[in-house]
CSV table of C-alpha atoms in Angstrom, one decimal:
chain,number,residue,atom,x,y,z
A,186,MET,CA,-50.6,93.5,86.3
A,187,SER,CA,-53.2,93.6,83.5
A,188,THR,CA,-51.0,96.0,81.6
A,189,GLU,CA,-47.8,93.8,81.9
A,190,MET,CA,-50.1,90.8,80.5
A,191,ILE,CA,-51.2,93.0,77.5
A,192,LEU,CA,-47.5,93.9,76.8
A,193,PHE,CA,-46.6,90.2,77.3
A,194,ILE,CA,-49.1,89.2,74.7
A,195,VAL,CA,-48.9,92.4,72.3
A,196,LEU,CA,-45.1,92.3,72.2
A,197,PRO,CA,-44.8,88.6,70.7
A,198,VAL,CA,-47.3,89.2,68.3
A,199,ALA,CA,-45.9,92.3,67.3
A,200,GLY,CA,-42.8,90.5,66.6
A,201,ILE,CA,-43.9,87.9,65.0
A,202,LEU,CA,-45.9,90.3,62.7
A,203,LEU,CA,-42.8,92.1,61.9
A,204,GLY,CA,-40.9,89.2,61.2
A,205,TRP,CA,-43.3,87.8,58.8
A,206,THR,CA,-43.3,91.2,57.3
A,207,ILE,CA,-39.6,91.2,56.9
A,208,ARG,CA,-39.8,87.7,55.6
A,209,TRP,CA,-42.2,88.6,52.9
A,210,ILE,CA,-40.8,91.5,51.5
A,211,TYR,CA,-37.3,89.4,51.3
A,212,ALA,CA,-39.1,86.8,49.6
A,213,ARG,CA,-40.3,89.3,47.2
A,214,PHE,CA,-37.1,90.7,46.5
A,215,GLN,CA,-35.4,87.3,46.2
A,216,LEU,CA,-38.3,86.5,43.4
A,217,SER,CA,-38.2,89.8,41.9
A,218,ALA,CA,-34.2,89.2,41.7
A,219,SER,CA,-34.8,85.3,40.4
A,220,GLU,CA,-36.9,86.5,37.7
A,221,GLN,CA,-34.6,89.3,36.6
A,222,LYS,CA,-32.2,86.5,36.2
A,223,ALA,CA,-34.1,84.3,34.6
A,224,GLU,CA,-35.0,86.8,32.2
A,225,ARG,CA,-31.2,87.6,31.3
A,226,VAL,CA,-30.7,83.9,30.9
A,227,ARG,CA,-33.7,83.7,28.6
A,228,GLN,CA,-32.5,86.9,26.7
A,229,ASP,CA,-28.9,85.1,26.5
A,230,ALA,CA,-30.1,81.9,25.3
A,231,ILE,CA,-32.4,83.6,22.6
A,232,LYS,CA,-29.4,85.8,21.5
A,233,GLU,CA,-27.1,82.6,21.6
A,234,ALA,CA,-29.7,80.6,19.4
A,235,GLU,CA,-29.9,83.2,16.8
A,236,ALA,CA,-26.3,83.3,16.6
A,237,GLN,CA,-26.2,79.7,16.0
A,238,LYS,CA,-29.4,79.6,13.6
A,239,LYS,CA,-27.0,82.3,11.8
A,240,GLU,CA,-24.0,79.9,11.8
A,241,ILE,CA,-26.1,77.0,10.8
A,242,LEU,CA,-27.6,78.9,7.7
A,243,LEU,CA,-24.2,80.2,6.6
A,244,GLN,CA,-22.6,76.9,6.8
A,245,ALA,CA,-25.7,75.4,5.1
A,246,LYS,CA,-25.3,78.0,2.4
A,247,GLU,CA,-21.5,77.3,2.0
A,248,GLN,CA,-22.1,73.4,1.8
A,249,LEU,CA,-24.9,74.2,-0.7
A,250,ILE,CA,-22.7,76.1,-3.1
A,251,GLN,CA,-20.2,73.6,-2.7
A,252,ASP,CA,-22.5,71.0,-3.7
A,253,ARG,CA,-23.8,73.1,-6.5
A,254,ASN,CA,-20.5,73.8,-7.6
A,255,GLN,CA,-19.3,69.9,-7.5
A,256,GLN,CA,-22.7,69.1,-9.3
A,257,GLU,CA,-22.0,71.5,-12.1
A,258,ARG,CA,-18.1,70.0,-12.5
A,259,GLU,CA,-19.6,66.5,-13.1
A,260,ASN,CA,-22.2,67.9,-15.2
A,261,ARG,CA,-19.7,69.6,-17.5
A,262,GLU,CA,-17.5,66.0,-17.1
A,263,ARG,CA,-20.5,64.0,-18.4
A,264,ARG,CA,-21.3,66.4,-21.0
A,265,THR,CA,-17.5,66.3,-22.2
A,266,GLU,CA,-17.4,62.3,-22.0
A,267,LEU,CA,-21.2,61.9,-24.0
A,268,GLN,CA,-19.7,64.3,-26.6
A,269,ARG,CA,-16.6,61.9,-26.9
A,270,TYR,CA,-19.2,58.8,-27.1
A,271,GLU,CA,-21.0,60.6,-29.6
A,272,SER,CA,-18.0,61.3,-31.5
A,273,ARG,CA,-17.0,57.7,-31.5
A,274,VAL,CA,-20.4,56.3,-32.4
A,275,SER,CA,-20.5,58.9,-35.2
A,276,LYS,CA,-17.1,57.5,-36.5
A,277,LYS,CA,-18.0,53.8,-35.9
A,278,GLU,CA,-20.9,54.7,-37.9
A,279,GLU,CA,-19.3,56.0,-40.7
A,280,LEU,CA,-17.0,53.1,-40.7
A,281,LEU,CA,-19.8,50.6,-40.7
A,282,ASP,CA,-21.2,52.2,-43.4
A,283,GLN,CA,-18.3,51.9,-45.3
A,284,ARG,CA,-17.8,48.3,-45.0
A,285,ALA,CA,-21.1,47.7,-45.7
A,286,GLN,CA,-20.7,49.2,-48.6
A,287,GLU,CA,-17.5,47.2,-49.3
A,288,PHE,CA,-19.3,43.8,-48.4
A,289,ASP,CA,-21.8,44.4,-50.6
A,290,LYS,CA,-19.4,45.3,-53.3
A,291,ARG,CA,-17.6,42.2,-52.5
A,292,ASP,CA,-20.9,40.1,-52.4
A,293,LYS,CA,-21.7,41.2,-55.8
A,294,GLU,CA,-18.5,40.3,-57.0
A,295,PHE,CA,-18.3,36.9,-55.1
A,296,ALA,CA,-21.9,36.0,-56.9
A,297,VAL,CA,-20.0,37.0,-60.1
A,298,GLN,CA,-17.0,34.7,-59.6
A,299,THR,CA,-19.5,32.0,-58.1
A,300,ALA,CA,-21.4,32.0,-61.2
A,301,ASP,CA,-18.0,31.8,-63.2
A,302,PHE,CA,-16.6,28.8,-61.1
A,303,GLN,CA,-19.8,27.1,-61.6
A,304,LYS,CA,-19.5,27.0,-65.4
A,305,ARG,CA,-16.0,26.1,-65.2
A,306,SER,CA,-17.0,23.2,-62.8
A,307,GLU,CA,-19.4,22.0,-65.2
A,308,VAL,CA,-16.8,21.9,-68.0
A,309,LEU,CA,-14.3,20.3,-65.9
A,310,ALA,CA,-16.9,17.7,-65.0
A,311,GLU,CA,-17.5,17.1,-68.7
A,312,LYS,CA,-13.9,17.1,-69.4
A,313,GLU,CA,-13.1,14.7,-66.6
A,314,ALA,CA,-16.0,12.3,-67.5
A,315,ASN,CA,-14.6,12.1,-71.1
A,316,LEU,CA,-11.2,11.5,-69.6
A,317,ARG,CA,-12.3,8.7,-67.4
A,318,SER,CA,-14.4,7.3,-70.3
A,319,GLU,CA,-11.0,7.4,-72.5
A,320,LEU,CA,-9.0,5.8,-69.3
A,321,GLU,CA,-11.4,3.1,-69.1
A,322,ARG,CA,-11.4,2.2,-72.4
A,323,ILE,CA,-7.5,2.4,-72.9
A,324,SER,CA,-6.8,0.3,-69.8
A,325,GLY,CA,-9.6,-2.1,-69.8
A,326,LEU,CA,-10.8,-1.7,-66.3
A,327,THR,CA,-13.6,0.2,-64.7
A,328,ALA,CA,-13.1,3.2,-62.1
A,329,GLU,CA,-14.1,0.8,-59.3
A,330,GLU,CA,-12.2,-2.0,-60.5
A,331,ALA,CA,-9.0,0.4,-60.9
A,332,LYS,CA,-9.7,1.7,-57.3
A,333,ALA,CA,-9.8,-2.0,-56.0
A,334,LEU,CA,-6.6,-2.6,-57.6
A,335,ILE,CA,-4.6,0.6,-56.2
A,336,ILE,CA,-5.9,-0.2,-52.7
A,337,LYS,CA,-5.1,-3.8,-53.0
A,338,ASN,CA,-1.6,-2.7,-54.4
A,339,LEU,CA,-1.1,-0.2,-51.2
A,340,GLU,CA,-2.3,-2.6,-48.7
A,341,ASN,CA,0.3,-5.2,-50.0
A,342,ASP,CA,3.1,-2.4,-49.5
A,343,ALA,CA,1.8,-1.5,-46.4
A,344,ARG,CA,1.5,-5.0,-44.9
A,345,HIS,CA,5.1,-5.6,-46.4
A,346,ASP,CA,6.5,-2.5,-44.7
A,347,ALA,CA,4.7,-3.0,-41.6
A,348,GLN,CA,6.2,-6.5,-41.5
A,349,ALA,CA,9.4,-5.6,-42.2
A,350,LEU,CA,9.5,-3.2,-39.5
A,351,LEU,CA,8.1,-5.8,-37.1
A,352,ASN,CA,10.7,-8.0,-37.9
A,353,LYS,CA,13.2,-5.5,-37.3
A,354,ILE,CA,11.9,-4.0,-34.0
A,355,ASP,CA,11.6,-8.1,-32.9
A,356,GLN,CA,15.2,-8.7,-33.7
A,357,GLU,CA,16.3,-5.8,-31.8
A,358,ALA,CA,14.1,-6.6,-28.9
A,359,GLN,CA,15.4,-10.0,-29.2
A,360,VAL,CA,18.8,-8.8,-29.0
A,361,THR,CA,18.4,-6.8,-26.0
A,362,ALA,CA,15.7,-9.1,-24.3
A,363,GLU,CA,17.5,-12.3,-24.7
A,364,LYS,CA,20.6,-11.0,-23.4
A,365,LYS,CA,18.9,-9.8,-20.2
A,366,ALA,CA,16.5,-12.7,-20.0
A,367,GLN,CA,19.8,-14.8,-20.2
A,368,GLU,CA,21.1,-12.8,-17.2
A,369,VAL,CA,18.5,-13.2,-14.9
A,370,LEU,CA,17.5,-16.7,-15.3
A,371,VAL,CA,21.2,-17.7,-15.1
A,372,ALA,CA,21.5,-15.5,-12.0
A,373,ALA,CA,18.2,-17.2,-10.7
A,374,ILE,CA,19.1,-21.0,-11.8
A,375,GLN,CA,22.6,-20.6,-10.4
A,376,ARG,CA,21.6,-19.8,-7.0
A,377,ILE,CA,18.9,-22.5,-7.3
A,378,ALA,CA,20.6,-25.9,-7.1
A,379,THR,CA,18.5,-28.6,-5.7
A,380,GLU,CA,18.5,-32.2,-6.3
A,381,THR,CA,16.5,-34.0,-9.1
A,382,THR,CA,13.1,-35.7,-7.9
A,383,SER,CA,13.4,-39.0,-6.5
A,384,ASP,CA,9.9,-39.1,-4.8
A,385,ILE,CA,7.5,-41.9,-5.6
A,386,THR,CA,3.9,-41.8,-5.5
A,387,VAL,CA,3.4,-45.6,-4.6
A,388,ALA,CA,3.8,-46.6,-0.9
A,389,THR,CA,5.3,-49.8,-0.4
A,390,VAL,CA,5.9,-51.8,2.8
A,391,SER,CA,8.5,-54.5,3.0
A,392,LEU,CA,7.7,-57.4,4.8
A,393,PRO,CA,10.1,-59.9,6.9
A,394,SER,CA,8.5,-62.9,5.4
A,395,ASP,CA,5.2,-63.7,3.5
A,396,GLU,CA,3.8,-65.2,6.4
A,397,MET,CA,3.5,-61.5,7.9
A,398,LYS,CA,0.8,-61.2,5.0
A,399,GLY,CA,-1.4,-63.6,6.8
A,400,ARG,CA,-1.0,-61.9,10.2
A,401,ILE,CA,-1.9,-58.4,8.3
A,402,ILE,CA,-5.1,-59.9,7.1
A,403,GLY,CA,-6.2,-61.2,10.6
A,404,ARG,CA,-8.8,-63.8,11.2
A,405,GLU,CA,-11.6,-63.2,8.9
A,406,GLY,CA,-9.7,-60.1,7.7
A,407,ARG,CA,-10.6,-58.2,10.8
A,408,ASN,CA,-7.1,-56.5,11.0
A,409,ILE,CA,-6.7,-55.1,7.5
A,410,ARG,CA,-10.1,-53.7,7.8
A,411,SER,CA,-9.4,-52.3,11.1
A,412,LEU,CA,-6.4,-50.7,9.8
A,413,GLU,CA,-8.1,-49.6,6.4
A,414,THR,CA,-11.0,-48.0,8.2
A,415,LEU,CA,-8.9,-46.3,10.9
A,416,THR,CA,-6.3,-44.8,8.2
A,417,GLY,CA,-8.6,-44.5,5.1
A,418,VAL,CA,-6.4,-46.1,2.7
A,419,ASP,CA,-6.5,-49.3,0.7
A,420,ILE,CA,-4.3,-52.3,1.3
A,421,ILE,CA,-3.3,-54.2,-1.6
A,422,ILE,CA,-1.5,-57.9,-0.5
A,423,ASP,CA,-1.3,-59.6,-3.9
A,424,ASP,CA,1.2,-62.3,-5.1
A,425,THR,CA,4.3,-59.5,-4.9
A,426,PRO,CA,6.9,-61.5,-2.5
A,427,GLU,CA,7.4,-60.0,0.7
A,428,ALA,CA,5.7,-56.7,0.1
A,429,VAL,CA,2.3,-54.9,0.7
A,430,VAL,CA,1.0,-51.9,-1.4
A,431,ILE,CA,-0.5,-49.0,0.1
A,432,SER,CA,-3.1,-46.9,-2.2
A,433,CYS,CA,-4.8,-43.9,-1.3
A,434,PHE,CA,-5.5,-40.6,-3.0
A,435,ASP,CA,-4.7,-38.5,0.8
A,436,PRO,CA,-0.8,-38.6,0.9
A,437,VAL,CA,-1.1,-37.7,4.5
A,438,ARG,CA,-3.3,-40.7,5.2
A,439,LYS,CA,-1.0,-43.1,3.0
A,440,GLU,CA,1.8,-41.9,5.0
A,441,ILE,CA,0.1,-42.7,8.3
A,442,ALA,CA,-0.6,-46.1,7.1
A,443,ARG,CA,2.7,-46.8,6.0
A,444,VAL,CA,4.3,-45.6,9.3
A,445,ALA,CA,1.8,-47.5,11.5
A,446,LEU,CA,1.9,-50.5,9.3
A,447,GLU,CA,5.8,-50.9,9.6
A,448,ARG,CA,5.7,-50.4,13.6
A,449,LEU,CA,2.9,-52.9,13.6
A,450,ILE,CA,5.2,-55.4,11.9
A,451,ILE,CA,8.3,-54.6,14.1
A,452,ASP,CA,6.0,-54.9,17.2
A,453,GLY,CA,4.4,-58.1,16.0
A,454,ARG,CA,1.2,-57.5,18.1
A,455,ILE,CA,-1.2,-57.0,15.4
A,456,HIS,CA,-4.7,-56.9,16.5
A,457,PRO,CA,-7.8,-54.1,16.3
A,458,ALA,CA,-7.1,-52.6,19.5
A,459,ARG,CA,-3.1,-52.4,19.0
A,460,ILE,CA,-3.9,-51.2,15.5
A,461,GLU,CA,-5.7,-48.5,16.7
A,462,GLU,CA,-3.4,-47.4,19.3
A,463,ILE,CA,-0.9,-47.2,16.9
A,464,VAL,CA,-2.6,-45.6,14.4
A,465,GLN,CA,-3.8,-42.6,16.8
A,466,LYS,CA,-0.2,-42.2,17.9
A,467,VAL,CA,1.4,-42.0,14.4
A,468,THR,CA,-1.5,-39.6,13.4
A,469,ARG,CA,-0.5,-37.3,16.3
A,470,GLU,CA,3.1,-37.6,15.0
A,471,ILE,CA,2.5,-37.2,11.3
A,472,GLN,CA,0.6,-34.0,12.6
A,473,GLN,CA,3.5,-33.1,14.4
A,474,LYS,CA,5.9,-33.2,11.5
A,475,ILE,CA,3.5,-31.5,9.3
A,476,TYR,CA,3.7,-28.2,11.7
A,477,GLU,CA,7.7,-28.7,11.8
A,478,GLU,CA,7.9,-29.1,8.1
A,479,GLY,CA,5.7,-26.1,7.9
A,480,GLU,CA,7.7,-24.1,10.0
A,481,ARG,CA,11.0,-25.1,8.7
A,482,ALA,CA,10.1,-24.2,5.2
A,483,LEU,CA,9.2,-20.5,6.6
A,484,PHE,CA,12.5,-20.3,8.5
A,485,ASP,CA,14.4,-21.6,5.5
A,486,LEU,CA,13.0,-18.7,3.3
A,487,GLY,CA,12.7,-16.2,6.0
A,488,ILE,CA,8.9,-15.7,6.1
A,489,HIS,CA,7.4,-14.4,9.0
A,490,ASN,CA,3.9,-13.8,10.5
A,491,MET,CA,2.1,-16.9,9.2
A,492,GLY,CA,-1.0,-18.3,10.9
A,493,GLN,CA,-1.2,-21.6,12.4
A,494,GLU,CA,-3.5,-22.9,9.7
A,495,ALA,CA,-1.1,-21.6,6.9
A,496,ILE,CA,1.7,-23.3,8.6
A,497,ARG,CA,-0.2,-26.6,8.4
A,498,ALA,CA,-1.3,-26.0,4.9
A,499,ILE,CA,2.7,-25.9,3.9
A,500,GLY,CA,3.6,-28.6,5.9
A,501,ARG,CA,1.1,-30.8,4.2
A,502,LEU,CA,2.6,-30.6,0.9
A,503,TYR,CA,5.5,-32.4,2.4
A,504,PHE,CA,3.5,-35.6,1.8
A,505,ARG,CA,2.2,-34.5,-1.4
A,506,THR,CA,4.0,-35.2,-5.1
A,507,SER,CA,3.4,-34.0,-8.6
A,508,TYR,CA,4.8,-35.8,-11.7
A,509,GLY,CA,7.1,-37.3,-9.1
A,510,GLN,CA,8.3,-33.8,-7.6
A,511,ASN,CA,7.8,-33.2,-4.1
A,512,VAL,CA,5.4,-30.3,-3.7
A,513,LEU,CA,7.0,-28.5,-0.6
A,514,THR,CA,10.6,-29.0,-2.2
A,515,HIS,CA,8.8,-27.5,-5.4
A,516,SER,CA,7.1,-24.5,-3.5
A,517,LYS,CA,10.2,-23.6,-1.7
A,518,GLU,CA,12.2,-23.6,-5.1
A,519,VAL,CA,9.5,-21.4,-6.6
A,520,ALA,CA,10.0,-19.0,-3.8
A,521,GLU,CA,13.6,-18.6,-4.1
A,522,LEU,CA,13.4,-18.1,-7.6
A,523,ALA,CA,10.5,-15.6,-7.3
A,524,SER,CA,12.7,-13.6,-4.8
A,525,ILE,CA,15.5,-13.6,-7.1
A,526,LEU,CA,13.3,-12.5,-10.1
A,527,ALA,CA,11.3,-10.0,-8.3
A,528,ALA,CA,15.1,-8.5,-6.9
A,529,GLU,CA,16.1,-8.1,-10.7
A,530,VAL,CA,13.2,-6.7,-12.4
A,531,GLY,CA,12.4,-4.5,-8.9
A,532,ALA,CA,9.4,-6.2,-7.8
A,533,ASN,CA,8.4,-6.6,-4.4
A,534,ARG,CA,10.3,-9.8,-3.2
A,535,GLU,CA,8.9,-10.5,0.3
A,536,LEU,CA,5.2,-10.8,-1.7
A,537,ALA,CA,6.6,-12.6,-4.4
A,538,LYS,CA,8.4,-15.2,-2.1
A,539,ARG,CA,5.3,-15.4,-0.1
A,540,ALA,CA,3.0,-15.7,-2.8
A,541,ALA,CA,5.4,-18.4,-4.6
A,542,LEU,CA,5.4,-20.7,-1.1
A,543,LEU,CA,1.6,-20.7,-1.0
A,544,HIS,CA,0.8,-21.0,-4.7
A,545,ASP,CA,0.2,-24.9,-4.3
A,546,ILE,CA,-1.2,-25.1,-0.9
A,547,GLY,CA,-4.5,-26.2,-2.9
A,548,LYS,CA,-2.9,-29.4,-3.5
A,549,GLY,CA,-2.7,-30.5,0.0
A,550,ALA,CA,-6.0,-29.2,0.6
A,551,GLU,CA,-8.2,-32.0,3.2
A,552,ASN,CA,-11.7,-31.2,1.5
A,553,ASP,CA,-12.6,-32.5,-1.8
A,554,SER,CA,-13.4,-30.2,-4.4
A,555,ASP,CA,-14.6,-29.8,-7.9
A,556,GLN,CA,-12.3,-26.6,-8.5
A,557,ASN,CA,-8.6,-26.9,-9.4
A,558,HIS,CA,-5.7,-26.4,-6.9
A,559,ALA,CA,-5.0,-22.9,-8.1
A,560,GLU,CA,-8.8,-21.8,-7.0
A,561,VAL,CA,-8.9,-24.2,-4.0
A,562,GLY,CA,-5.7,-22.5,-2.8
A,563,ALA,CA,-6.9,-18.8,-3.8
A,564,GLU,CA,-9.8,-19.7,-1.5
A,565,MET,CA,-7.7,-20.9,1.4
A,566,ALA,CA,-5.2,-17.6,1.6
A,567,ARG,CA,-8.3,-15.4,1.2
A,568,LYS,CA,-9.8,-17.6,4.3
A,569,MET,CA,-6.6,-17.2,5.9
A,570,GLY,CA,-6.3,-13.4,5.8
A,571,GLU,CA,-3.9,-13.2,3.0
A,572,ASP,CA,-3.1,-10.1,0.8
A,573,PRO,CA,-5.6,-9.7,-2.3
A,574,ARG,CA,-2.1,-9.6,-4.5
A,575,ILE,CA,-1.2,-13.0,-3.0
A,576,VAL,CA,-4.3,-14.5,-3.6
A,577,ASN,CA,-4.7,-13.2,-7.1
A,578,ALA,CA,-0.9,-14.8,-7.8
A,579,ILE,CA,-2.4,-18.1,-6.4
A,580,ALA,CA,-5.2,-17.9,-8.5
A,581,ALA,CA,-3.6,-17.0,-12.0
A,582,HIS,CA,-0.4,-19.1,-11.5
A,583,HIS,CA,-1.9,-21.6,-14.2
A,584,ASN,CA,-3.7,-18.8,-16.1
A,585,ASP,CA,-7.1,-19.6,-14.5
A,586,CYS,CA,-7.6,-16.0,-14.0
A,587,GLU,CA,-5.9,-12.7,-15.1
A,588,ALA,CA,-2.6,-11.7,-13.3
A,589,GLN,CA,-3.3,-8.2,-11.8
A,590,THR,CA,0.6,-7.8,-10.5
A,591,ILE,CA,3.9,-8.3,-11.6
A,592,GLU,CA,4.4,-10.6,-8.6
A,593,ALA,CA,1.7,-12.7,-10.2
A,594,VAL,CA,3.7,-12.9,-13.3
A,595,ILE,CA,6.6,-13.6,-11.7
A,596,ILE,CA,5.2,-16.6,-9.7
A,597,GLN,CA,4.1,-17.9,-13.1
A,598,ILE,CA,7.6,-17.6,-14.6
A,599,ALA,CA,9.2,-19.1,-11.6
A,600,ASP,CA,6.6,-22.1,-11.4
A,601,ALA,CA,7.5,-22.9,-14.6
A,602,ILE,CA,10.9,-22.7,-14.3
A,603,SER,CA,11.2,-25.0,-11.3
A,604,ALA,CA,8.7,-27.5,-13.0
A,605,ALA,CA,10.7,-27.5,-16.5
A,606,ARG,CA,14.3,-27.8,-15.4
A,607,PRO,CA,15.9,-31.0,-16.3
A,608,GLY,CA,15.1,-33.9,-13.7
A,609,ALA,CA,12.6,-31.8,-12.0
A,610,ARG,CA,9.6,-34.1,-13.1
A,611,ARG,CA,8.5,-37.4,-14.6
A,612,GLU,CA,5.6,-37.8,-16.8
A,613,THR,CA,4.2,-40.8,-18.2
A,614,VAL,CA,4.6,-42.1,-21.7
A,615,ASP,CA,0.9,-42.0,-22.6
A,616,ASN,CA,1.0,-38.0,-21.5
A,617,TYR,CA,4.3,-37.4,-23.2
A,618,VAL,CA,3.1,-38.9,-26.6
A,619,LYS,CA,-0.7,-37.3,-26.1
A,620,ARG,CA,1.3,-33.7,-25.5
A,621,LEU,CA,3.6,-34.1,-28.9
A,622,GLU,CA,0.5,-35.4,-30.8
A,623,ASN,CA,-1.7,-32.2,-29.5
A,624,LEU,CA,1.3,-29.9,-30.4
A,625,GLU,CA,1.8,-31.2,-33.9
A,626,GLU,CA,-2.2,-31.4,-34.6
A,627,THR,CA,-2.2,-27.7,-33.4
A,628,ALA,CA,0.2,-26.6,-35.8
A,629,LYS,CA,-1.4,-28.6,-38.8
A,630,LYS,CA,-4.8,-26.9,-38.2
A,631,PHE,CA,-3.4,-23.6,-39.9
A,632,ALA,CA,-3.7,-23.3,-43.7
A,633,GLY,CA,-0.3,-23.6,-45.4
A,634,VAL,CA,1.0,-26.3,-43.0
A,635,GLU,CA,1.9,-29.3,-44.5
A,636,GLN,CA,3.6,-31.3,-41.9
A,637,ALA,CA,4.8,-30.6,-38.2
A,638,TYR,CA,7.1,-32.3,-36.2
A,639,ALA,CA,7.7,-32.2,-32.3
A,640,ILE,CA,11.2,-32.5,-31.3
A,641,GLN,CA,13.5,-32.3,-28.0
A,642,ALA,CA,10.9,-34.0,-25.8
A,643,GLY,CA,8.2,-31.2,-27.0
A,644,ARG,CA,10.4,-28.1,-26.8
A,645,GLU,CA,10.9,-27.6,-30.3
A,646,LEU,CA,8.1,-27.7,-33.2
A,647,ARG,CA,9.5,-27.8,-36.5
A,648,ILE,CA,6.9,-26.8,-39.2
A,649,LEU,CA,7.0,-27.0,-42.8
A,650,VAL,CA,5.1,-24.8,-45.1
A,651,ASN,CA,3.7,-24.9,-48.6
A,652,ASN,CA,5.7,-22.2,-50.5
A,653,GLU,CA,3.0,-21.7,-53.0
A,654,LYS,CA,0.5,-20.8,-50.1
A,655,ILE,CA,2.3,-18.9,-47.8
A,656,PRO,CA,4.9,-16.4,-48.9
A,657,ASP,CA,7.9,-15.1,-47.2
A,658,ASP,CA,6.4,-12.0,-45.5
A,659,GLN,CA,3.8,-13.9,-44.1
A,660,VAL,CA,5.7,-16.8,-42.8
A,661,LYS,CA,6.7,-14.7,-39.5
A,662,GLU,CA,2.7,-13.8,-38.9
A,663,LEU,CA,2.0,-17.6,-39.4
A,664,ALA,CA,4.6,-18.4,-36.7
A,665,LYS,CA,3.0,-15.9,-34.2
A,666,ASN,CA,-0.4,-17.1,-34.7
A,667,ILE,CA,0.5,-20.8,-34.2
A,668,ALA,CA,2.6,-20.0,-31.1
A,669,LYS,CA,-0.7,-18.1,-29.6
A,670,GLN,CA,-2.9,-20.9,-30.4
A,671,ILE,CA,-0.6,-23.3,-28.5
A,672,GLU,CA,-0.5,-21.0,-25.7
A,673,THR,CA,-4.1,-20.6,-25.3
A,674,ASP,CA,-5.1,-24.3,-26.0
A,675,LEU,CA,-2.6,-26.7,-24.5
A,676,ARG,CA,-0.6,-26.7,-21.4
A,677,TYR,CA,3.4,-27.9,-21.4
A,678,PRO,CA,6.2,-27.1,-19.2
A,679,GLY,CA,8.7,-24.6,-20.0
A,680,ARG,CA,9.0,-22.7,-23.4
A,681,ILE,CA,8.4,-24.1,-27.0
A,682,LYS,CA,10.5,-23.2,-29.7
A,683,ILE,CA,8.8,-23.2,-33.3
A,684,THR,CA,11.1,-23.3,-36.2
A,685,MET,CA,8.9,-22.7,-39.7
A,686,ILE,CA,10.8,-24.0,-42.8
A,687,ARG,CA,10.0,-22.9,-46.3
A,688,GLU,CA,11.7,-23.7,-49.5
A,689,THR,CA,11.3,-23.2,-53.1
A,690,ARG,CA,12.8,-25.5,-55.4
A,691,ILE,CA,13.1,-24.9,-59.2
A,692,VAL,CA,13.7,-27.8,-61.4
A,693,GLU,CA,14.8,-27.3,-65.1
A,694,TYR,CA,16.6,-29.5,-67.8
A,695,ALA,CA,19.0,-28.1,-70.2
A,696,ARG,CA,18.6,-30.3,-73.6
């Protein structure tokens, strides 16, 4: 039992020792093999590195050789280029030396010539002084007097030539311009065939009998005071049989008073309460008529996109007259003329027509102002949002400011045509005589004018010129100056023809 036990114990221990010994021997063998393999790998790596090192060294040497060869070629090329530059510079230096020598030579020659010229100039100056003295002695004039005489003669010749050229150009321009202007104006006037003016500026109400005057006045004048207060007019009741005169600066208020008074006369009930009722009713009707007349004018002219304020401003012109000419009728006529003229000259027809219709709206303004109707109308148009070109045309149609567009000039022309055509306007005798006297006095202010006569209702001015003071070649210039002065100082309808009359009479007797 003990022996078995010993064997049982010894045998496993011996097996373990044997196994461990075998394992240790195998491990040593494996380690030796790995070391040998690592050594071989290291040797191979060293050999490969040596080979690569040699290859890199060879490549570096080849590259170095190539770079050295390239550098040598570049150096050779640079040396060659430098040699060429040196050769060119040396040639230029030689050329500059030659030119410097030539310049020195020419400088010396120039100095000699300058000295020679100086001597000659002195000699010529002395001869010129002698000749000038001799000429002054022979002619009896100094140099300044002779120069002034020559300049004056040249100036007269130039003035004469210029005036002859101006006359020729003026004649040629008149031939073409008058023909074209006649065609345009004839076409425009033929298409505008409106009646002559028949409106009057005084409102008169006819009465069925003189007894009606007392009823209009009323007890202690209460009726007439009530009517004047409500309408803002002056009612003149005088010895005129069966008639009452209404006076007012505002044509709309005058029309309201006239219509209200006529209705009161027909109704027969004349007292303050009835007067107030009739006046309010007539006022509404007149305001409605103003708007309708404005719309009718726009419809007749084919103008659109006009505000209510502008329509009322146009309609108020229906009750406004100027020199007996109805302003609304005049404005419509100017609008049609402006449209035709704009079409003839290639301007904006719609803009010209609209500006022409609005050009006199300042005459119907409800507020009082120190400005003239052109300035008032321009301000009204500006507030109504009209085009700035239209505002300028309104402001410039009487030359109160400068016309900035061709349409503004067309408005001026159309306005003058409408106002100047026969029968368009009436003018008082005093104003007529005053206008003729101003024409004649303006012409007489010019030197050389002996007499001036305004004929043909002021449409022609004939001027007698002193033939001793004004030569023939200056008559044309004098006429233009007189025309410009008339345009600047005076206002007149249409166009004024200026005729210059110059006559030289020589009387001699044979004995």
